[in-house]
Tab-separated table of C-alpha atoms and ligand atoms in Angstrom:
chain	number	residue	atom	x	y	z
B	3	UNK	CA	-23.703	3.907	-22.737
B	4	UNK	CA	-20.845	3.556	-20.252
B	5	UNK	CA	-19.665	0.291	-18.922
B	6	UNK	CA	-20.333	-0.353	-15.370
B	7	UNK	CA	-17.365	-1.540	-13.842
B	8	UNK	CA	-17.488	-2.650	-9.456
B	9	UNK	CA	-14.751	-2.508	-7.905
B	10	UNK	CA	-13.816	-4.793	-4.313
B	11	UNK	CA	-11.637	-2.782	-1.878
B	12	UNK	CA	-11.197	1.022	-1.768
B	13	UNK	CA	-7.051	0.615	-0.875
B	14	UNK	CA	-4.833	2.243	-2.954
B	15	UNK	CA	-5.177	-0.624	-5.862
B	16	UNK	CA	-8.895	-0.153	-6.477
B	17	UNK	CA	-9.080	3.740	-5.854
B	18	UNK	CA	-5.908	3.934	-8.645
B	19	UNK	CA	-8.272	1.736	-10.806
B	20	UNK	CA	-11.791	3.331	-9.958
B	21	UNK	CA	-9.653	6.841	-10.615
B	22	UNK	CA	-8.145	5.767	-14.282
B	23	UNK	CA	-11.413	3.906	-15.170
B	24	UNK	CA	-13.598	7.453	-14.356
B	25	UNK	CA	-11.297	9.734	-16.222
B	26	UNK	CA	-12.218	6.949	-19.714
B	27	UNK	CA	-15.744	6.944	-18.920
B	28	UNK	CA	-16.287	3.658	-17.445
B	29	UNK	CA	-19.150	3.945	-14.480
B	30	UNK	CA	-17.477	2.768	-11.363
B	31	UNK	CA	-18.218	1.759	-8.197
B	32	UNK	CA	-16.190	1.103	-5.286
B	33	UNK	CA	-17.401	-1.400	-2.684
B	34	UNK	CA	-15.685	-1.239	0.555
B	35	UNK	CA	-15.893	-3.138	3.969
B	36	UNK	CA	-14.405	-0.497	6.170
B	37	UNK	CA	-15.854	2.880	6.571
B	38	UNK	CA	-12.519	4.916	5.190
B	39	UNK	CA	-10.497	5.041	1.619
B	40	UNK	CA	-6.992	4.119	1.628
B	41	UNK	CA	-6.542	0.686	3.258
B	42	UNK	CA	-3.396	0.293	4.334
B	43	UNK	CA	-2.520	3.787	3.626
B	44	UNK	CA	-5.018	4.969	5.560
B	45	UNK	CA	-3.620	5.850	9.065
B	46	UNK	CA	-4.839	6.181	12.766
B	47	UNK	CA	-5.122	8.561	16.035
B	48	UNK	CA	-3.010	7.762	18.929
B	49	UNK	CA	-2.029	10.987	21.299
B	50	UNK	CA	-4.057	13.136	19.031
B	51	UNK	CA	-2.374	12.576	16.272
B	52	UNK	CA	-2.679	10.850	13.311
B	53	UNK	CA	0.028	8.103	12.506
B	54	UNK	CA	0.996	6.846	10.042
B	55	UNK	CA	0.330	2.554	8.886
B	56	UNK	CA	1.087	2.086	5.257
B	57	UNK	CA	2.434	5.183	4.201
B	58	UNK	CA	5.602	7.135	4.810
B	59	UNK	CA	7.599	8.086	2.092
B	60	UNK	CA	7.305	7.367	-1.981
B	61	UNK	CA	9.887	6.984	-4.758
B	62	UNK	CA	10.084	8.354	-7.919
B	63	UNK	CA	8.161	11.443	-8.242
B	64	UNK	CA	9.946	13.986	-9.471
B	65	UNK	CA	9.606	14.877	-13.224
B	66	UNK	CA	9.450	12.208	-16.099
B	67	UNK	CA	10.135	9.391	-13.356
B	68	UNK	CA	7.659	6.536	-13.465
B	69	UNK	CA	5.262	7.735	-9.903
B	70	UNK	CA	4.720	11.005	-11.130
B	71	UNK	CA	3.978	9.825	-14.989
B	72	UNK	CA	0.777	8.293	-13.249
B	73	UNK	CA	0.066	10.703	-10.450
B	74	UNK	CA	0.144	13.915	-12.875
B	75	UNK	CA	-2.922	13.013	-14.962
B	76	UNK	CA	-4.760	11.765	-12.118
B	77	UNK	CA	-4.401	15.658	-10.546
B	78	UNK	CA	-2.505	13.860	-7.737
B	79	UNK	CA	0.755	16.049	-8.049
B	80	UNK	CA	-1.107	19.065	-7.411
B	81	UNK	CA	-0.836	17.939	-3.635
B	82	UNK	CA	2.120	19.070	-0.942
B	83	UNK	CA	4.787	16.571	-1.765
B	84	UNK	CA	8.294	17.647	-0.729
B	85	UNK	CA	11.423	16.190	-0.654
B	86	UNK	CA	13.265	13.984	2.084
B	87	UNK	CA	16.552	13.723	2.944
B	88	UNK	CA	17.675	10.432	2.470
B	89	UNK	CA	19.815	8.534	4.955
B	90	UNK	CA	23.077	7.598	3.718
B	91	UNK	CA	22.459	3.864	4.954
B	92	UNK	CA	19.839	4.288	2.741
B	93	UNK	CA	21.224	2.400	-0.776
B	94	UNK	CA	23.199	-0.097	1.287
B	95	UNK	CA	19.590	-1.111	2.866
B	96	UNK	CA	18.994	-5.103	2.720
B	97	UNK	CA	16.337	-6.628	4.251
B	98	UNK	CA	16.583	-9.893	4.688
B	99	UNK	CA	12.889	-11.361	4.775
B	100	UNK	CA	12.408	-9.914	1.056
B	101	UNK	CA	14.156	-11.467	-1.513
B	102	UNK	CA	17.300	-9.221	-3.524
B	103	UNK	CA	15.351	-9.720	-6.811
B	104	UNK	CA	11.887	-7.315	-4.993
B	105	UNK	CA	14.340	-4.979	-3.278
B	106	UNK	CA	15.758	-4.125	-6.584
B	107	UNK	CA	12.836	-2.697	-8.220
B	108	UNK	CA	11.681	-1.348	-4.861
B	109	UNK	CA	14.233	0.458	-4.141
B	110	UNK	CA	15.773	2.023	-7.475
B	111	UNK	CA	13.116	4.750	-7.486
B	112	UNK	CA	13.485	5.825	-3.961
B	113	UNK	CA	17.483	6.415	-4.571
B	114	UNK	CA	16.702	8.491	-7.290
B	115	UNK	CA	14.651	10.948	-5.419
B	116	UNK	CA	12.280	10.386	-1.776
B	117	UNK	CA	9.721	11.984	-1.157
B	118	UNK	CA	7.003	12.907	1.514
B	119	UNK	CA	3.289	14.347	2.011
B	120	UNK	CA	2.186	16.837	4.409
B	121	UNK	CA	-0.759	14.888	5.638
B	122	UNK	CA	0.620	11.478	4.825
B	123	UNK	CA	-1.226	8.912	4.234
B	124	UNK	CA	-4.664	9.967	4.893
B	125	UNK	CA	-4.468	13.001	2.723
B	126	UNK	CA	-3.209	10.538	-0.456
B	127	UNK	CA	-6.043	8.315	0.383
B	128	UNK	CA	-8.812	11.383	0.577
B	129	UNK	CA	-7.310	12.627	-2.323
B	130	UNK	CA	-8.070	9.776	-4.296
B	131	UNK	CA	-10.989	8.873	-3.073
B	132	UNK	CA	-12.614	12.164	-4.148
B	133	UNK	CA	-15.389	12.171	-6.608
B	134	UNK	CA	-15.988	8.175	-6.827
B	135	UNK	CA	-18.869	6.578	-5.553
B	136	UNK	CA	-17.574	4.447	-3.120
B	137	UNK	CA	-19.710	2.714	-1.164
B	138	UNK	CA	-18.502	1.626	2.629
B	139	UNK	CA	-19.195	-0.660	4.758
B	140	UNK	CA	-19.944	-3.069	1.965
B	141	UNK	CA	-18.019	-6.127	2.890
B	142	UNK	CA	-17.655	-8.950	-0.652
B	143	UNK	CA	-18.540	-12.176	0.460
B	144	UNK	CA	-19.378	-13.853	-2.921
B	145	UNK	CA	-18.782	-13.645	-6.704
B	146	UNK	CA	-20.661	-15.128	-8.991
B	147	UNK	CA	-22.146	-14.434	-12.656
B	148	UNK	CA	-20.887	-10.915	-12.712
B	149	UNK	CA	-22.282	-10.225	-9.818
B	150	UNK	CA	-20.684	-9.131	-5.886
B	151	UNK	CA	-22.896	-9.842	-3.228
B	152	UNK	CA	-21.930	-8.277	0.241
B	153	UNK	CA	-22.592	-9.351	3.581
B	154	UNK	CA	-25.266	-7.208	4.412
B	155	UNK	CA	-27.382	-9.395	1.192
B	156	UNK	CA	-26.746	-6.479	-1.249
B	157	UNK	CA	-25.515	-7.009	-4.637
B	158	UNK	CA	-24.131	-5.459	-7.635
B	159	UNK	CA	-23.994	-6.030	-11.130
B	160	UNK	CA	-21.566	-5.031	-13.597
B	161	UNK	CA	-19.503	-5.465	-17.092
B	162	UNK	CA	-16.014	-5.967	-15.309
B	163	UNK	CA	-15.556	-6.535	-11.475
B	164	UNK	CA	-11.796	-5.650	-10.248
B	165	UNK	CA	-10.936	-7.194	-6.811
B	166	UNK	CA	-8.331	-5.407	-4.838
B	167	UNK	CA	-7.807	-7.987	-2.547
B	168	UNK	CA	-4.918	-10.746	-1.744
B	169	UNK	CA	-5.494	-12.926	-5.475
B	170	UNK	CA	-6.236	-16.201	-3.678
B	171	UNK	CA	-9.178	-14.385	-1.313
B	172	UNK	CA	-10.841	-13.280	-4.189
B	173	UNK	CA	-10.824	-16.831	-5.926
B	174	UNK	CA	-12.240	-17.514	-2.674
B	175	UNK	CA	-15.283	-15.803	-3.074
B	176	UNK	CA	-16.167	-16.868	-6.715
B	177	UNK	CA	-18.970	-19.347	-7.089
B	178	UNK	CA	-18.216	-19.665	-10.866
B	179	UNK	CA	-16.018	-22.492	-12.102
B	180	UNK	CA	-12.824	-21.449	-12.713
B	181	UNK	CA	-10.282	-24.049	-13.444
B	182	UNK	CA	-8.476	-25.751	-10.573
B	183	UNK	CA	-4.920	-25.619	-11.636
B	184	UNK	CA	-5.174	-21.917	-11.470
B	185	UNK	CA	-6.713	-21.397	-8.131
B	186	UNK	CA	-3.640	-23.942	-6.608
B	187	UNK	CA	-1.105	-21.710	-7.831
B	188	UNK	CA	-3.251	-19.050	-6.132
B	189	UNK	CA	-3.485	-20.725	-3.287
B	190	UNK	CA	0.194	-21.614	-3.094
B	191	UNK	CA	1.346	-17.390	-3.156
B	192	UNK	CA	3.843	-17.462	-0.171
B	193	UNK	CA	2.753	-13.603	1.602
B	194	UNK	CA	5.937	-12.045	2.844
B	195	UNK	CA	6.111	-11.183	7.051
B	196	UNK	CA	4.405	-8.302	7.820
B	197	UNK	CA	5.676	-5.062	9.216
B	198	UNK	CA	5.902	-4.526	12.970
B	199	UNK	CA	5.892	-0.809	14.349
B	200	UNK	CA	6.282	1.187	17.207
B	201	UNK	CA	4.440	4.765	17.115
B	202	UNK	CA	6.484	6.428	20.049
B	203	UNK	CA	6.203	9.489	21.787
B	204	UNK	CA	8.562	11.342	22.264
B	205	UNK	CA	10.066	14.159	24.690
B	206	UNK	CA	9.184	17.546	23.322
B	207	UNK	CA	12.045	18.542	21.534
B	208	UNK	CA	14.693	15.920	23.043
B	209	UNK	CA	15.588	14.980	18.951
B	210	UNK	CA	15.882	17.118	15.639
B	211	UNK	CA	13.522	16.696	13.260
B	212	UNK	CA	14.721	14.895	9.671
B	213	UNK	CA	12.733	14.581	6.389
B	214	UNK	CA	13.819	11.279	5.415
B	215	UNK	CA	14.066	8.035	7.410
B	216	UNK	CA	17.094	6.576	9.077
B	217	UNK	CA	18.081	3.140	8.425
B	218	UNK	CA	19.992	0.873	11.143
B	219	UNK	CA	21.903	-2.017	9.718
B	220	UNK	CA	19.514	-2.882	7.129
B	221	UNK	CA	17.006	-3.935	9.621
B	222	UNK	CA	15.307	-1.283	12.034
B	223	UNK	CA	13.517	1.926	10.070
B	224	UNK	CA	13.630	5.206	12.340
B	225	UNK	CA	11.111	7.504	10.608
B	226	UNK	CA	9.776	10.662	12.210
B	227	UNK	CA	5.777	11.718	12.381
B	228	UNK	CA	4.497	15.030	10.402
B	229	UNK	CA	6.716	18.032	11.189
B	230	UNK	CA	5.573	19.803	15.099
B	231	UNK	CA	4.483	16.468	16.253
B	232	UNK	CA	6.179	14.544	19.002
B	233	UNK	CA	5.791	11.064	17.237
B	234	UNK	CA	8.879	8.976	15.989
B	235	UNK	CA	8.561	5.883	14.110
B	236	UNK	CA	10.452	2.262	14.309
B	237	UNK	CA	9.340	-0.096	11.612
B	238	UNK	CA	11.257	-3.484	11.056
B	239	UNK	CA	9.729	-6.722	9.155
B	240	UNK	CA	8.451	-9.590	11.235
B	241	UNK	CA	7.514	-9.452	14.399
B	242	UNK	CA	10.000	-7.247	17.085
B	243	UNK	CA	10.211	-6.570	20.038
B	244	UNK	CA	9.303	-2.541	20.939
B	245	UNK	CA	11.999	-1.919	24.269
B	246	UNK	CA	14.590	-3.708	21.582
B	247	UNK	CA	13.672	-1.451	19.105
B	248	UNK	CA	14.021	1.926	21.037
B	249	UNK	CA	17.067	0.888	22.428
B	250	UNK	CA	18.645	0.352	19.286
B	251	UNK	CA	17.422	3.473	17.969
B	252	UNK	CA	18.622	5.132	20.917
B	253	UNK	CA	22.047	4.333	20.476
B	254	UNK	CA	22.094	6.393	16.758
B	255	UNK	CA	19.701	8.628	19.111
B	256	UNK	CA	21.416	9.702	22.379
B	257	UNK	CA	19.030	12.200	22.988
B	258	UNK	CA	15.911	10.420	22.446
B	259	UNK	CA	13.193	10.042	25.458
B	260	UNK	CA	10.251	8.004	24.744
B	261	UNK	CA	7.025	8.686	26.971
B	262	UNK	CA	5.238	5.982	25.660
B	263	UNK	CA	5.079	3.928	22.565
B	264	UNK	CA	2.193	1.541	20.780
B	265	UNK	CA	3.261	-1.155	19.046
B	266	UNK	CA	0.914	-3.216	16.117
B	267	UNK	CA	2.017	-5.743	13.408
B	268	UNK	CA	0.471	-4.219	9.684
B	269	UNK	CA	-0.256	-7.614	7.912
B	270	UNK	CA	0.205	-7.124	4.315
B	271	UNK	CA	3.095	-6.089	2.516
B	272	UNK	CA	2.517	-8.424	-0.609
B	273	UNK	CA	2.964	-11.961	-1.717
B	274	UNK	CA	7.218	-12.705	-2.067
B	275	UNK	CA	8.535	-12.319	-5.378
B	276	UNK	CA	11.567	-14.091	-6.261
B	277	UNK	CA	11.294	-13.616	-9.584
B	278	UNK	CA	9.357	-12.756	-12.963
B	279	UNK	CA	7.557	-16.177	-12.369
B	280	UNK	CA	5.792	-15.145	-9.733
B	281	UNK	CA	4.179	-12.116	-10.608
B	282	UNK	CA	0.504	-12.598	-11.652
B	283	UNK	CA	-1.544	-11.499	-14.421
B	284	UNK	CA	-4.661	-9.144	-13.969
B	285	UNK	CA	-6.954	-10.968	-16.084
B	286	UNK	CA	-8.185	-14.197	-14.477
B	287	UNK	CA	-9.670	-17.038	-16.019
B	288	UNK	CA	-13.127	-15.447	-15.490
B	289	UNK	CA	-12.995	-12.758	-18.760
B	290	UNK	CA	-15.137	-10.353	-16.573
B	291	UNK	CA	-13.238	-10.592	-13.589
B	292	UNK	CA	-9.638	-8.519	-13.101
B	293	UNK	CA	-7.275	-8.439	-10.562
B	294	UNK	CA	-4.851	-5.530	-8.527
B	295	UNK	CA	-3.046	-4.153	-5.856
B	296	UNK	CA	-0.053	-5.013	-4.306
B	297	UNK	CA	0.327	-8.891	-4.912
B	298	UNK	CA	0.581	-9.061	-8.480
B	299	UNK	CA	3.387	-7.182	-9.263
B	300	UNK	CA	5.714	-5.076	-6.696
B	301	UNK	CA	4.184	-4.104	-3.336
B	302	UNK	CA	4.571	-0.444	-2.369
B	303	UNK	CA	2.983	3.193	-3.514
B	304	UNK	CA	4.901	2.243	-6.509
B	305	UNK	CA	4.688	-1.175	-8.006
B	306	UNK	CA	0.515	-1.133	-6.387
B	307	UNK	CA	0.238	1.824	-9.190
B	308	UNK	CA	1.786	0.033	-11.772
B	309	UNK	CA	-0.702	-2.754	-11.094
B	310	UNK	CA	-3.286	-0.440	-11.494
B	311	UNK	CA	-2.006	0.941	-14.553
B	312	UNK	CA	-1.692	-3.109	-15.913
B	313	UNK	CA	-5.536	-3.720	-14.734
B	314	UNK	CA	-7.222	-0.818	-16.324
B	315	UNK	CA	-5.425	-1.313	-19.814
B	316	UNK	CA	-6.518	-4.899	-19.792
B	317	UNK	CA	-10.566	-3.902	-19.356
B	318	UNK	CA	-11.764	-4.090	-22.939
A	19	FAD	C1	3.564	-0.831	7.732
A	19	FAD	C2	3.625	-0.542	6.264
A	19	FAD	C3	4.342	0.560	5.828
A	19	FAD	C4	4.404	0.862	4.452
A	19	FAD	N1	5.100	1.989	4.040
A	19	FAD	C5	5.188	2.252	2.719
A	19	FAD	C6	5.913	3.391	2.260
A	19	FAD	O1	6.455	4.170	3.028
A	19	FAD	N2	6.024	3.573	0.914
A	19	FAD	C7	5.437	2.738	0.002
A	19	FAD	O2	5.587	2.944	-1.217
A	19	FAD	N3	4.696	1.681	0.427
A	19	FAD	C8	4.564	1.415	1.750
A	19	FAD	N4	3.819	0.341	2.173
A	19	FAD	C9	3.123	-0.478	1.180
A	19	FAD	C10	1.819	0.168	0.662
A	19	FAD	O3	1.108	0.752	1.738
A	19	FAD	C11	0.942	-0.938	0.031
A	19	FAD	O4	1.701	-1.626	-0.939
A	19	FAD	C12	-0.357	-0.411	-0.623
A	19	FAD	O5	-1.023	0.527	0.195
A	19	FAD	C13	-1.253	-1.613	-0.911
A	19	FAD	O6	-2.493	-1.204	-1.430
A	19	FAD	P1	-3.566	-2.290	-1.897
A	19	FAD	O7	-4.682	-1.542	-2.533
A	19	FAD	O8	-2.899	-3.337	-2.697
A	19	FAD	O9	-4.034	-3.061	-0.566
A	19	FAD	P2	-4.934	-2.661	0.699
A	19	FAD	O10	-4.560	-1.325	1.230
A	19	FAD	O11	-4.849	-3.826	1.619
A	19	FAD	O12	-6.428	-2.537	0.114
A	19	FAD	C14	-7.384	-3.559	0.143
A	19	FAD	C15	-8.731	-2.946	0.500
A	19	FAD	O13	-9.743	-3.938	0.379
A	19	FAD	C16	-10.615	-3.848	1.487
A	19	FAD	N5	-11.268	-5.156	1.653
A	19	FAD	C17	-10.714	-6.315	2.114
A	19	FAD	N6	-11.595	-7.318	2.039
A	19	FAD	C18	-12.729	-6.802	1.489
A	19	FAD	C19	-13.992	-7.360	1.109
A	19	FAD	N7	-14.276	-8.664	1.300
A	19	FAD	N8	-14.938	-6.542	0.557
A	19	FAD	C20	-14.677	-5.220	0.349
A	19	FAD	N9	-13.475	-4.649	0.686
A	19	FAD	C21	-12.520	-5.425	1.235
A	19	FAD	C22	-9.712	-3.461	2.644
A	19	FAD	O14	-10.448	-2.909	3.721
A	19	FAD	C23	-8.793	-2.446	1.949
A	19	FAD	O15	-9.345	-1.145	1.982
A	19	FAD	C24	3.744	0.040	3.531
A	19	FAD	C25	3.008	-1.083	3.975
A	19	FAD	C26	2.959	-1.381	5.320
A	19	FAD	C27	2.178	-2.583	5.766
């Protein structure tokens, strides 16, 4: 008989996980509180198009590098990746609300080859959603006994329960005792500043297309929307200010004319990691209950796969 595994959170953590777990036989479900895969990576309409959030380019995908040794078995290089140009601010790129010791491993795979999907983020997230039995709207608001109760009073049972959520929100929702010492280090996980972006429109035309993202002193990302749209994207951490924004891109951009813009803050981009110490371990105190996702290792495509590589090996 298969093991029944639930999993909390359909972003790119848990579908990685419910994915792996599928392919060795494990029964999985996925409960999820919104009512679309992806998370983060999922993106949204604006101007009749769809935008992208958490997704925009990916590192380390071409043969034998470390993305693609997880995506090929999973059937998820079979989809249109292609290359980007990369910007030759690009390796010099520091940003300076991550620490030097995260932007290391972040960025090493993305200098040795960038690249994009037609479709972005919503096709990745569709893609791996396929085939699992995730169910939406399912919102976790307890755990207890091997056991995830959702808001709307259902429940589920299973052998191992993996949370995709932020570490100390899921030792939030479990009733069992778990010792204290490890839910204050939880607890303590400083998140890093989210990402603020502007989704502008643009003048038909009024700038040439590029593949891969333009970098402005290590602080302002300039990344443009799937090819034959009119969208251009600024992205910088923290909060920013959107006229700023297009007026510094403006200046690498003479050309640019921006009809109108819409401008959001994307909570989540991980807890800070300033070193080894503070990544965190899959298996909690709880020997049913796992962790993943971006917080416990490196954020990103990435280090959230590796994660989910890390959680499924340590399911017995
Ligand atoms: C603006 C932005 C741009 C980015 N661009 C890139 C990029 O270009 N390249 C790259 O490599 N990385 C990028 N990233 C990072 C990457 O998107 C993330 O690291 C990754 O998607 C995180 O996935 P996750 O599964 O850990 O988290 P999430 O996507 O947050 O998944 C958590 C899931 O759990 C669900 N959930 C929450 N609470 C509950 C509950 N109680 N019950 C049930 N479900 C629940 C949520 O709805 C969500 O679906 C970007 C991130 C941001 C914010």
């Amino acid at each position: 008989m298969s093991k029944e595994v639930v999993i909390i959170g359909a972003g790119l953590g848990g579908l990685l996980c419910g994915r792996i777990l599928s392919r060795r036989g494990f029964s999985v479900t996925v409960l999820e509180a919104d009512f679309f895969p992806g998370g983060i990576l999922h993106g949204f309409e604006w101007e009749g198009t769809v935008c992208e959030r958490g997704f925009h380019s990916v590192g380390g995908l071409a043969p034998g590098e470390p993305l693609e040794k997880i995506f090929r078995p999973l059937g998820l290089m079979d989809l249109p990746w292609y290359k980007a140009q990369p910007d030759e601010g690009f390796p010099f790129l520091r940003l300076n609300t991550r620490s030097d010791f995260e932007l290391e491993h972040i960025l090493e795979p993305f200098r040795k080859s960038t690249w994009r999907l037609e479709g972005g983020g919503v096709a990745l997230s569709n893609a791996l959603a396929e085939g699992l039995d995730i169910r939406f709207g399912k919102k976790a608001v307890s755990i207890e006994k091997q056991v995830v109760t959702c808001e709307d009073g259902s429940s589920f049972k299973a052998d191992a329960i993996i949370s995709d959520l932020h570490p100390a929100a899921t030792m939030n929702l479990v009733r069992d005792h778990v010792r204290p010492a490890y839910t204050k280090r939880l607890a303590k996980l400083q998140d890093g500043p989210g990402i603020f972006s502007v989704h502008c429109l643009m003048e038909p035309g009024c700038v040439k297309w590029q593949s891969g993202a333009i970098f402005l002193d290590s602080s302002l990302m300039i990344h443009f929307g799937e090819p034959g749209t009119n969208i251009l994207e600024l992205l910088c951490f923290g909060e920013g200010n959107p006229e700023e924004m297009i007026a510094r891109a403006s200046v690498r951009l003479p050309s640019l004319k921006v009809l109108k813009y819409h401008a959001m803050m994307c909570q989540g981009y991980g807890v800070m990691k300033h070193s080894n110490a503070d990544f965190i371990s899959a298996q909690t105190p709880l020997p049913w209950l796992f962790l993943t996702g971006q917080n416990l290792g490196l954020h990103g495509i990435l280090g959230t796969a590796i994660s989910a590589l890390n959680t499924c090996r340590t399911i017995p």
